[in-house]
């Protein structure tokens, strides 16, 4: 990540992909903030984001649910195995923003109609995830819900965040 004004790197990321013959892919990342960030209390999110094809819209996970929850807003969300879709995960806030997160996850699957797809499992502790039919950029640009075009599961890309750490939404300046 580069700071545009100075051209200096803010965060150095080294990602390692290990591809196995049984179709498993181990992904590990080393994230190292530069000295420019040492005065910040914490980073809002540490994780990976990627886009899946529209057909991978059937989601199963073992974590907190069935509704949206964040590290500082999860006591009403029960631990279990849940099924959902990106559209069901979306929370239609009047001013669109980050939404639909799930915490304390052990695994998550993104499947197509035939049950084929992708499973993500953490080898080291719990993780958070979210899946949306809108990108973070689209959510941040929208001033109101009417600014987001209507989308359907199976017809639009699935924007996924898998997070090692995520700051709470209650104004906390650190991880819970």
Coordinates of C-alpha atoms in Angstrom, one line a residue:
X1 CA 0.0 0.0 0.0
X2 CA 1.5 3.3 -1.1
X3 CA 0.7 6.8 0.3
X4 CA 0.0 8.8 -2.9
X5 CA 1.2 12.1 -1.7
X6 CA 4.7 11.0 -0.7
X7 CA 5.1 7.8 -2.7
X8 CA 6.2 6.0 0.5
X9 CA 5.0 2.5 1.4
X10 CA 2.6 2.4 4.3
X11 CA 2.3 -1.3 4.5
X12 CA 4.5 -4.1 3.2
X13 CA 2.6 -7.3 2.4
X14 CA 4.2 -10.7 1.5
X15 CA 1.7 -13.4 0.5
X16 CA 2.7 -17.0 0.1
X17 CA 0.5 -19.5 -1.9
X18 CA 1.2 -23.2 -1.5
X19 CA -0.7 -25.3 -4.1
X20 CA -1.3 -28.9 -3.2
X21 CA -2.2 -31.8 -5.6
X22 CA -5.4 -32.4 -3.7
X23 CA -6.8 -29.0 -4.8
X24 CA -5.9 -27.3 -1.4
X25 CA -4.2 -23.9 -1.5
X26 CA -2.6 -22.7 1.6
X27 CA -2.4 -18.9 1.8
X28 CA -0.3 -17.0 4.4
X29 CA 0.4 -13.3 4.6
X30 CA 2.9 -11.3 6.5
X31 CA 1.7 -7.7 7.0
X32 CA 4.2 -5.2 8.2
X33 CA 3.2 -1.5 8.8
X34 CA 5.8 1.1 8.1
X35 CA 7.1 3.5 10.7
X36 CA 4.6 6.1 9.3
X37 CA 1.8 4.1 10.9
X38 CA 3.3 3.4 14.3
X39 CA 1.5 6.4 15.9
X40 CA -1.9 5.0 14.8
X41 CA -3.8 3.2 17.6
X42 CA -4.6 0.3 15.2
X43 CA -5.5 -0.5 11.6
X44 CA -9.3 -0.8 10.9
X45 CA -8.9 -4.1 9.1
X46 CA -6.2 -6.7 8.5
X47 CA -7.2 -9.3 5.9
X48 CA -7.7 -10.2 2.3
X49 CA -10.4 -9.2 -0.2
X50 CA -11.2 -10.9 -3.5
X51 CA -14.0 -11.3 -6.0
X52 CA -15.8 -14.6 -6.8
X53 CA -17.9 -15.4 -9.8
X54 CA -21.6 -14.8 -9.5
X55 CA -22.6 -18.5 -9.3
X56 CA -20.8 -18.9 -5.9
X57 CA -23.6 -17.3 -4.1
X58 CA -24.6 -20.0 -1.7
X59 CA -22.8 -19.5 1.6
X60 CA -22.4 -21.8 4.6
X61 CA -20.3 -21.0 7.6
X62 CA -19.5 -22.0 11.1
X63 CA -19.4 -18.8 13.1
X64 CA -21.7 -16.2 14.7
X65 CA -25.1 -15.6 13.1
X66 CA -27.6 -15.5 11.7
X67 CA -27.4 -11.7 11.5
X68 CA -24.7 -9.2 11.0
X69 CA -22.2 -9.0 13.9
X70 CA -18.9 -7.3 14.6
X71 CA -16.2 -7.8 17.2
X72 CA -17.8 -5.3 19.5
X73 CA -21.4 -6.1 18.6
X74 CA -21.7 -9.9 18.7
X75 CA -23.3 -11.0 22.0
X76 CA -26.7 -11.5 20.4
X77 CA -25.3 -13.6 17.5
X78 CA -25.1 -17.3 18.3
X79 CA -22.3 -19.7 17.4
X80 CA -23.5 -22.3 14.9
X81 CA -23.6 -23.5 11.3
X82 CA -25.5 -21.0 9.1
X83 CA -26.5 -20.7 5.5
X84 CA -27.1 -17.4 3.7
X85 CA -26.4 -15.5 0.5
X86 CA -24.7 -12.2 -0.3
X87 CA -28.1 -10.5 -0.7
X88 CA -29.4 -11.9 2.6
X89 CA -26.2 -10.7 4.3
X90 CA -26.6 -7.1 3.0
X91 CA -28.0 -4.6 5.6
X92 CA -29.7 -1.8 3.8
X93 CA -28.5 1.2 5.8
X94 CA -29.9 4.5 4.7
X95 CA -26.3 5.7 4.1
X96 CA -24.6 2.6 2.6
X97 CA -21.4 1.5 4.3
X98 CA -19.5 -1.6 5.5
X99 CA -22.1 -4.2 6.4
X100 CA -23.0 -7.9 6.7
X101 CA -19.9 -9.0 8.7
X102 CA -19.8 -12.4 10.5
X103 CA -17.3 -13.0 13.4
X104 CA -15.7 -15.9 15.2
X105 CA -15.7 -18.1 12.1
X106 CA -13.9 -21.4 11.8
X107 CA -14.8 -22.0 8.1
X108 CA -16.9 -20.6 5.3
X109 CA -18.0 -22.2 2.0
X110 CA -19.0 -20.4 -1.2
X111 CA -20.9 -22.9 -3.4
X112 CA -22.8 -22.9 -6.7
X113 CA -26.1 -24.6 -7.4
X114 CA -24.4 -28.0 -7.9
X115 CA -22.5 -27.8 -4.5
X116 CA -19.1 -27.1 -6.1
X117 CA -17.0 -24.2 -4.9
X118 CA -14.5 -22.9 -2.4
X119 CA -14.0 -23.6 1.3
X120 CA -11.9 -21.3 3.5
X121 CA -10.6 -22.7 6.8
X122 CA -8.3 -20.9 9.2
X123 CA -5.2 -22.8 10.4
X124 CA -4.7 -20.2 13.2
X125 CA -7.6 -19.1 15.2
X126 CA -10.9 -17.5 14.2
X127 CA -11.6 -15.0 11.4
X128 CA -14.3 -12.6 10.2
X129 CA -15.9 -12.6 6.8
X130 CA -18.4 -10.7 4.7
X131 CA -19.8 -11.2 1.2
X132 CA -21.5 -8.6 -0.8
X133 CA -22.9 -7.9 -4.3
X134 CA -21.4 -4.4 -4.1
X135 CA -17.7 -3.5 -3.8
X136 CA -16.4 -1.4 -0.9
X137 CA -15.8 1.4 -3.4
X138 CA -19.5 1.3 -4.6
X139 CA -20.7 1.3 -0.9
X140 CA -18.4 4.3 0.0
X141 CA -19.4 6.3 -3.1
X142 CA -23.2 5.9 -2.5
X143 CA -24.8 8.7 -0.4
X144 CA -28.1 6.9 0.0
X145 CA -29.6 3.5 -0.7
X146 CA -31.1 4.6 -4.0
X147 CA -27.5 5.2 -5.2
X148 CA -26.9 1.4 -5.2
X149 CA -28.1 -0.4 -8.3
X150 CA -30.4 -3.3 -7.7
X151 CA -28.5 -6.7 -7.8
X152 CA -29.4 -10.4 -7.5
X153 CA -27.7 -13.4 -6.2
X154 CA -26.2 -15.5 -9.1
X155 CA -26.1 -12.5 -11.5
X156 CA -23.4 -10.3 -10.0
X157 CA -19.9 -10.9 -8.6
X158 CA -19.5 -11.7 -4.9
X159 CA -17.1 -9.3 -3.1
X160 CA -15.5 -11.2 -0.2
X161 CA -13.5 -10.0 2.8
X162 CA -11.7 -12.5 5.0
X163 CA -10.3 -10.7 8.0
X164 CA -7.7 -11.8 10.6
X165 CA -8.7 -8.7 12.6
X166 CA -11.4 -6.1 12.3
X167 CA -12.0 -3.0 14.3
X168 CA -15.4 -2.7 16.1
X169 CA -18.1 -0.4 14.7
X170 CA -18.8 1.4 18.0
X171 CA -16.0 3.9 17.7
X172 CA -13.5 1.7 19.4
X173 CA -9.9 2.4 18.5
X174 CA -8.6 -1.1 18.8
X175 CA -9.5 -4.7 18.3
X176 CA -11.8 -6.4 20.8

